[in-house]
Each structure stands twice: as C-alpha cells, then as structure tokens.
CSV table of C-alpha atoms in Angstrom, one decimal:
chain,number,residue,atom,x,y,z
A,11,MET,CA,-16.6,29.7,12.7
A,12,LEU,CA,-17.2,27.0,15.4
A,13,THR,CA,-19.0,28.2,18.5
A,14,ILE,CA,-18.5,26.2,21.7
A,15,HIS,CA,-21.2,26.2,24.4
A,16,VAL,CA,-19.5,26.3,27.7
A,17,THR,CA,-22.5,24.6,29.4
A,18,LEU,CA,-22.0,21.5,27.3
A,19,PHE,CA,-18.3,21.3,26.5
A,20,VAL,CA,-15.0,22.6,27.9
A,21,SER,CA,-12.6,24.1,25.3
A,22,CYS,CA,-9.1,22.7,25.0
A,23,THR,CA,-7.2,24.6,27.6
A,24,GLN,CA,-4.0,22.5,27.2
A,25,SER,CA,-2.1,21.7,24.1
A,26,CYS,CA,-4.3,19.5,22.0
A,27,TYR,CA,-1.1,18.1,20.4
A,28,GLN,CA,0.1,16.9,23.7
A,29,VAL,CA,-3.3,15.3,24.5
A,30,ILE,CA,-3.4,13.5,21.2
A,31,THR,CA,0.2,12.2,21.2
A,32,GLN,CA,0.9,11.9,25.0
A,33,ASP,CA,3.5,9.2,24.4
A,34,ASP,CA,5.8,8.8,21.4
A,35,VAL,CA,3.0,6.8,19.7
A,36,THR,CA,-0.6,7.0,20.8
A,37,TYR,CA,-3.7,5.1,19.6
A,38,TRP,CA,-7.2,6.4,19.3
A,39,SER,CA,-10.5,5.1,18.0
A,40,ARG,CA,-14.0,6.3,17.3
A,41,TYR,CA,-15.5,2.9,18.0
A,42,TRP,CA,-13.0,0.6,19.6
A,43,LEU,CA,-13.3,-0.1,23.4
A,44,PRO,CA,-11.9,-3.0,25.5
A,45,ASN,CA,-15.5,-4.3,26.0
A,46,ASN,CA,-16.4,-3.7,22.3
A,47,PRO,CA,-13.2,-4.4,20.3
A,48,HIS,CA,-14.4,-3.5,16.8
A,49,GLY,CA,-13.6,-0.7,14.5
A,50,SER,CA,-10.5,0.9,13.1
A,51,ILE,CA,-7.7,2.3,15.2
A,52,VAL,CA,-5.7,5.5,14.4
A,53,GLU,CA,-2.0,5.7,15.3
A,54,PHE,CA,-0.5,9.1,16.0
A,55,SER,CA,3.2,9.5,16.1
A,56,LYS,CA,4.8,12.4,18.1
A,57,LYS,CA,8.2,11.8,16.4
A,58,ASP,CA,7.2,12.7,12.8
A,59,SER,CA,3.5,13.8,13.2
A,60,ALA,CA,2.5,10.7,11.1
A,61,VAL,CA,-0.9,9.1,11.1
A,62,LYS,CA,-1.5,5.4,10.3
A,63,TYR,CA,-4.7,3.4,10.2
A,64,LEU,CA,-5.1,-0.1,11.7
A,65,ASP,CA,-8.0,-2.4,10.9
A,66,GLU,CA,-10.1,-4.3,13.5
A,67,ASN,CA,-7.5,-7.1,13.4
A,68,TRP,CA,-4.8,-4.7,14.5
A,69,ALA,CA,-3.0,-5.0,11.2
A,70,TYR,CA,-1.8,-1.9,9.4
A,71,ASP,CA,-4.3,-0.8,6.8
A,72,VAL,CA,-3.2,-0.2,3.3
A,73,TYR,CA,-5.5,2.8,3.0
A,74,THR,CA,-3.9,5.2,0.5
A,75,PRO,CA,-3.3,8.3,2.7
A,76,SER,CA,-1.6,6.0,5.2
A,77,LEU,CA,0.5,4.4,2.5
A,78,TRP,CA,1.7,7.7,1.2
A,79,GLY,CA,2.7,9.4,4.4
A,80,LEU,CA,-0.4,11.0,6.1
A,81,ARG,CA,0.6,13.7,8.5
A,82,PHE,CA,-1.2,15.8,11.1
A,83,LYS,CA,-1.0,19.2,12.8
A,84,ILE,CA,-3.1,21.0,15.4
A,85,ASN,CA,-4.0,24.7,14.9
A,86,ASN,CA,-6.7,26.7,16.7
A,87,ASP,CA,-8.1,23.5,18.4
A,88,THR,CA,-8.5,21.9,15.0
A,89,LEU,CA,-6.9,18.6,13.8
A,90,PHE,CA,-5.7,18.8,10.2
A,91,THR,CA,-4.5,15.7,8.4
A,92,TYR,CA,-2.6,16.3,5.1
A,93,ILE,CA,-0.3,14.7,2.5
A,94,LYS,CA,2.8,16.6,1.4
A,95,ARG,CA,4.5,15.8,-1.9
A,96,LYS,CA,7.5,18.1,-2.6
A,97,ASP,CA,6.0,21.6,-2.5
A,98,THR,CA,2.3,20.5,-2.8
A,99,ILE,CA,0.2,20.0,0.3
A,100,MET,CA,-3.2,18.3,0.0
A,101,THR,CA,-5.5,18.5,3.1
A,102,TYR,CA,-7.2,15.2,3.8
A,103,ASP,CA,-9.5,16.0,6.7
A,104,ILE,CA,-10.3,18.9,9.0
A,105,LEU,CA,-11.8,18.1,12.4
A,106,PRO,CA,-12.6,20.8,15.0
A,107,ILE,CA,-11.8,19.7,18.5
A,108,VAL,CA,-14.7,20.5,20.8
A,109,SER,CA,-13.2,19.1,24.0
A,110,SER,CA,-10.4,16.8,25.1
A,111,SER,CA,-9.2,14.9,28.1
A,112,ARG,CA,-6.5,12.3,28.7
A,113,ASN,CA,-8.6,9.4,27.4
A,114,THR,CA,-11.3,11.0,25.2
A,115,ILE,CA,-11.5,13.6,22.5
A,116,ILE,CA,-14.7,15.0,21.0
A,117,PHE,CA,-14.5,16.1,17.4
A,118,LYS,CA,-17.0,17.8,15.2
A,119,ASN,CA,-17.2,16.0,11.8
A,120,SER,CA,-18.2,17.4,8.4
A,121,LYS,CA,-21.9,16.7,9.2
A,122,SER,CA,-21.6,18.9,12.3
A,123,GLU,CA,-22.1,15.8,14.4
A,124,TYR,CA,-20.1,15.4,17.6
A,125,VAL,CA,-17.9,12.3,17.5
A,126,LYS,CA,-16.2,10.9,20.6
A,127,TRP,CA,-12.8,9.2,20.2
A,128,HIS,CA,-11.3,6.9,22.9
A,129,ARG,CA,-7.7,6.4,23.7
A,130,ILE,CA,-6.4,2.9,23.5
A,131,SER,CA,-3.5,2.2,26.0
A,132,THR,CA,-0.1,1.9,24.3
A,133,LYS,CA,0.6,-1.2,26.4
A,134,HIS,CA,-2.5,-2.9,25.1
A,135,ALA,CA,-1.9,-1.7,21.5
A,136,LYS,CA,1.7,-3.1,21.4
A,137,ARG,CA,0.4,-6.4,22.7
A,138,MET,CA,-2.3,-6.6,20.0
A,139,ILE,CA,-0.7,-5.2,16.9
A,140,LYS,CA,0.6,-7.9,14.5
A,141,VAL,CA,4.3,-7.6,13.6
A,142,PRO,CA,4.7,-7.9,9.8
A,143,ASN,CA,6.7,-10.7,8.4
A,144,GLN,CA,10.1,-9.0,7.9
A,145,VAL,CA,13.5,-9.9,6.5
A,146,LYS,CA,16.8,-8.1,5.9
A,147,PHE,CA,17.5,-7.5,2.2
A,148,SER,CA,21.2,-8.2,2.8
A,149,SER,CA,20.3,-11.8,3.8
A,150,LEU,CA,18.2,-12.3,0.7
A,151,MET,CA,21.1,-11.3,-1.6
A,152,LYS,CA,23.2,-14.1,-0.3
A,153,THR,CA,20.7,-16.9,-1.2
A,154,HIS,CA,18.7,-16.0,-4.3
A,155,ASP,CA,19.4,-17.4,-7.8
A,156,LYS,CA,23.2,-17.6,-7.7
A,157,ASP,CA,23.2,-19.4,-11.0
A,158,LYS,CA,21.5,-16.6,-12.9
A,159,ASN,CA,22.8,-13.3,-14.0
A,160,ILE,CA,19.9,-11.0,-14.8
A,161,THR,CA,21.0,-7.4,-15.6
A,162,ASP,CA,18.0,-6.1,-17.6
A,163,ILE,CA,14.6,-5.1,-16.2
A,164,VAL,CA,13.1,-5.7,-19.7
A,165,GLY,CA,12.1,-9.1,-20.8
A,166,SER,CA,11.9,-10.9,-17.5
A,167,VAL,CA,8.8,-11.6,-15.4
A,168,TRP,CA,9.0,-10.2,-11.9
A,169,LYS,CA,7.1,-11.4,-8.9
A,170,LEU,CA,6.6,-9.0,-6.0
A,171,TYR,CA,8.5,-10.2,-2.9
A,172,GLY,CA,7.8,-7.2,-0.5
A,173,TYR,CA,8.1,-3.6,0.5
A,174,GLY,CA,11.5,-2.3,1.6
A,175,ASP,CA,12.8,0.6,3.6
A,176,ALA,CA,15.9,2.0,1.9
A,177,SER,CA,17.5,3.3,5.1
A,178,THR,CA,17.2,0.1,7.2
A,179,GLY,CA,17.2,-2.5,4.5
A,180,ILE,CA,14.2,-4.2,6.1
A,181,VAL,CA,11.7,-5.7,3.7
A,182,ARG,CA,8.1,-6.5,4.7
A,183,LYS,CA,7.0,-9.5,2.8
A,184,SER,CA,4.0,-9.3,0.5
A,185,ASP,CA,0.8,-10.8,1.8
A,186,SER,CA,0.4,-12.6,-1.5
A,187,LEU,CA,4.0,-13.9,-1.7
A,188,LYS,CA,3.0,-17.5,-1.6
A,189,ARG,CA,0.5,-17.1,-4.4
A,190,SER,CA,2.5,-17.4,-7.6
A,191,TRP,CA,0.0,-15.8,-9.9
A,192,MET,CA,-0.4,-12.6,-7.8
A,193,ASN,CA,1.4,-9.2,-8.1
A,194,ILE,CA,3.6,-10.0,-11.1
A,195,VAL,CA,4.8,-7.7,-13.9
A,196,LYS,CA,6.7,-7.8,-17.2
A,197,PHE,CA,8.4,-4.9,-18.9
A,198,GLY,CA,8.4,-5.4,-22.7
A,199,ASN,CA,10.9,-4.1,-25.3
A,200,ASP,CA,8.0,-2.2,-26.8
A,201,GLY,CA,7.6,0.0,-23.8
A,202,ILE,CA,4.4,-1.9,-22.7
A,203,MET,CA,4.1,-3.2,-19.2
A,204,SER,CA,1.7,-6.1,-18.5
A,205,GLY,CA,1.0,-8.0,-15.3
A,206,LEU,CA,-1.5,-9.2,-12.7
A,207,SER,CA,-2.3,-7.8,-9.2
A,208,THR,CA,-4.4,-10.1,-7.0
A,209,TYR,CA,-7.5,-10.2,-9.2
A,210,ASN,CA,-6.9,-7.7,-12.0
A,211,LYS,CA,-4.9,-7.6,-15.2
A,212,LEU,CA,-2.4,-4.7,-15.2
A,213,CYS,CA,-1.3,-2.8,-18.2
A,214,GLY,CA,0.6,0.4,-18.9
A,215,GLU,CA,3.3,2.3,-20.8
A,216,PHE,CA,6.7,3.2,-19.5
A,217,THR,CA,10.0,4.7,-20.6
A,218,ILE,CA,13.5,3.9,-19.2
A,219,SER,CA,16.6,6.1,-19.2
A,220,GLU,CA,19.6,4.7,-17.4
A,221,SER,CA,18.3,3.8,-13.9
A,222,ASN,CA,15.2,6.0,-14.2
A,223,ILE,CA,11.7,4.7,-15.1
A,224,VAL,CA,8.6,6.7,-15.8
A,225,PHE,CA,5.1,5.2,-16.1
A,226,LEU,CA,3.3,7.1,-18.8
A,227,SER,CA,0.1,5.3,-18.1
A,228,PHE,CA,-1.2,2.6,-15.7
A,229,ASP,CA,-4.4,0.7,-15.6
A,230,SER,CA,-5.1,-1.7,-12.7
A,231,GLY,CA,-8.5,-3.0,-13.7
A,232,GLU,CA,-11.9,-2.7,-12.1
A,233,GLN,CA,-12.3,-5.8,-9.9
A,234,SER,CA,-11.7,-5.7,-6.1
A,235,GLU,CA,-8.4,-6.7,-4.7
A,236,ASP,CA,-7.3,-9.0,-2.0
A,237,PHE,CA,-4.3,-9.3,0.3
A,238,ASP,CA,-2.0,-6.3,-0.6
A,239,GLY,CA,-3.4,-5.8,-4.1
A,240,TYR,CA,-4.5,-2.2,-3.5
A,241,GLU,CA,-1.2,-1.3,-1.9
A,242,PHE,CA,0.8,-2.8,-4.8
A,243,CYS,CA,-1.3,-1.0,-7.5
A,244,ASN,CA,-1.0,2.3,-5.7
A,245,VAL,CA,2.8,2.1,-5.3
A,246,LEU,CA,3.9,0.6,-8.6
A,247,PRO,CA,3.1,3.6,-10.9
A,248,GLN,CA,4.8,6.0,-8.4
A,249,CYS,CA,8.2,4.3,-8.8
A,250,LYS,CA,10.8,6.5,-10.4
A,251,LYS,CA,14.1,4.6,-10.2
A,252,PHE,CA,15.2,0.9,-10.5
A,253,GLU,CA,18.2,-1.2,-9.6
A,254,ILE,CA,19.0,-4.9,-10.2
A,255,THR,CA,21.2,-6.5,-7.6
A,256,ASN,CA,22.0,-10.2,-7.4
A,257,ASN,CA,19.0,-10.9,-9.7
A,258,TRP,CA,16.7,-8.9,-7.4
A,259,LEU,CA,14.8,-5.9,-8.9
A,260,LEU,CA,14.3,-2.8,-6.7
A,261,LEU,CA,11.8,-0.2,-7.8
A,262,TYR,CA,12.1,3.0,-5.7
A,263,TYR,CA,9.3,5.3,-4.7
A,264,ASP,CA,8.6,7.9,-2.0
A,265,GLU,CA,11.6,10.0,-3.2
A,266,GLY,CA,13.9,6.9,-3.0
A,267,LYS,CA,13.1,6.2,0.7
A,268,ARG,CA,11.2,3.0,-0.1
A,269,PHE,CA,11.3,0.3,-2.7
A,270,LEU,CA,9.3,-2.6,-4.1
A,271,LEU,CA,11.4,-5.7,-4.2
A,272,PHE,CA,10.9,-8.3,-7.0
A,273,LYS,CA,12.3,-11.7,-7.7
A,274,ASN,CA,12.6,-13.3,-11.1
A,275,HIS,CA,9.5,-15.4,-11.8
A,276,GLN,CA,8.9,-18.4,-13.9
A,277,SER,CA,5.3,-17.8,-15.1
A,278,ARG,CA,2.9,-19.3,-17.6
A,279,GLY,CA,0.4,-18.0,-20.1
A,280,GLN,CA,0.6,-14.5,-21.5
A,281,PHE,CA,4.0,-13.8,-19.9
A,282,GLN,CA,6.0,-16.6,-21.6
C-alpha cells in the first residue's frame, strides 16, 4: 500500500479526474515543456475517458494501445489505463498519484520513482497538433474507377488508401499512400493472403463466409516498419467484415466502428 509523507507531498484532496481532464480534452507530458519541446504528449479526453499518445512532432502516435482504444479511470488516487474488448478488460498501466495541482501531477512509477507530469495548454496543443489528411468516403465513391466492376474480394490486389470512421464517413489517408509498393494485399482462391507492408512481406490464411472474413493466421515479418506500417499490420488481422462499394474494399474492425479502405491496385511481381 502506498504511504504518502505529508512533509513532502500533499495528497489529492480534489477529484484527480477533474485535475487530469480539466477541459474536454487535456494534454500532459512527462518531459515536454515550452522551453524544452521534446518528448511524447498524452491526450486525455473527458468525453469518453480515452487516452491517446502524440509524438514529439505532435502527430498522433500509432502505438498499439492508442490504436485499439486505450481508456483511463481514477480510483483511490490511482490512474488506471486499460483496454476493453467485449467482456475482457486488460490493464495497461497503474500509476499511483502522489500529488496534483492544476499544471503538474506527480506519479509513482513501477520502479517506485516519483515522476512529474506537466500540463500543456489546450490552446497551444491545438495550434501545434497536425491535422491528418482527411477526405469524405462519399466523395471518393463518385470518382474512382467508374469503368470497372469489381465485386469479389478474392483475386484482386488491394492497396491501402486509409483508415475510416464508419459513423462519420471520414477517411484518414494512409501515410504511405503515394508509395505504390507499400501496404498492399491479395486474397487468393486457396485461402492464402499475401502482401507487403512498408518493409515486410505479409502472409496468412483466411476464410470467407458471405460478408464475414476471419484471419486464421497472420505473419507481418521481422523488419522494422515505416510510415503507418505498424498500424496497418496491427489492424488488418482484426478485421471481421468486408464490403465492396464502387470498386472500393472496406474491411471493418473495432466491432464495425472503423474500417480499412482499399482501392484496386495494378501491381507487379508476385501479385500478377
């Protein structure tokens, strides 16, 4: 049990949840300061208790917990971050809160070391964060490959276009979209999937039943990735349903809330 020495620290007397969130969205960092702008930023959302990581360039990180919906809660002056999938909850981190104020929070990490976090002003954060290159899916359907009529996921080579939100129809374009050899897949008649991420060969087995797809196995290689390669490799095997609309392939994940968007791709080599 954590013992707090009053002579050194003041226990949280107000709601730590209110301190951490303050506004609808609040930004904190262990290292970042205006006079030392380096290190990652953590974004806390009051609306849905979501946690997202941003890198030192203020772009959203593709760190796996962030990608799959990291959440947080405060209990007994302790910050819990966790991932919930259906009825399963996996705790990601547990940080006792030693003390807090409007602009600083002191946590105790797993090594029993005191770590000081600093609040980054929301005004400054909004000015610095890069807005992803986005497009409405409805606008894409009007212009893409009108002379084709692709109705089968099997046999064609698919190139990742971006990451879509099913509720809004907004698609964030892939960082590797302009690189034709990156993030492509082909589903074969033999139930074998092949493809390329940013630097790795992809392979796996899948089954299809009506509009459902199940990845029985998935191997994304051993080399490091670039651009959104890690994000793509993490999301792809989690897809459960698919849809082909106006020659676009949508692979749905996150219980159908999000989708990978692919366009038909004219490739060379092993995919011909």
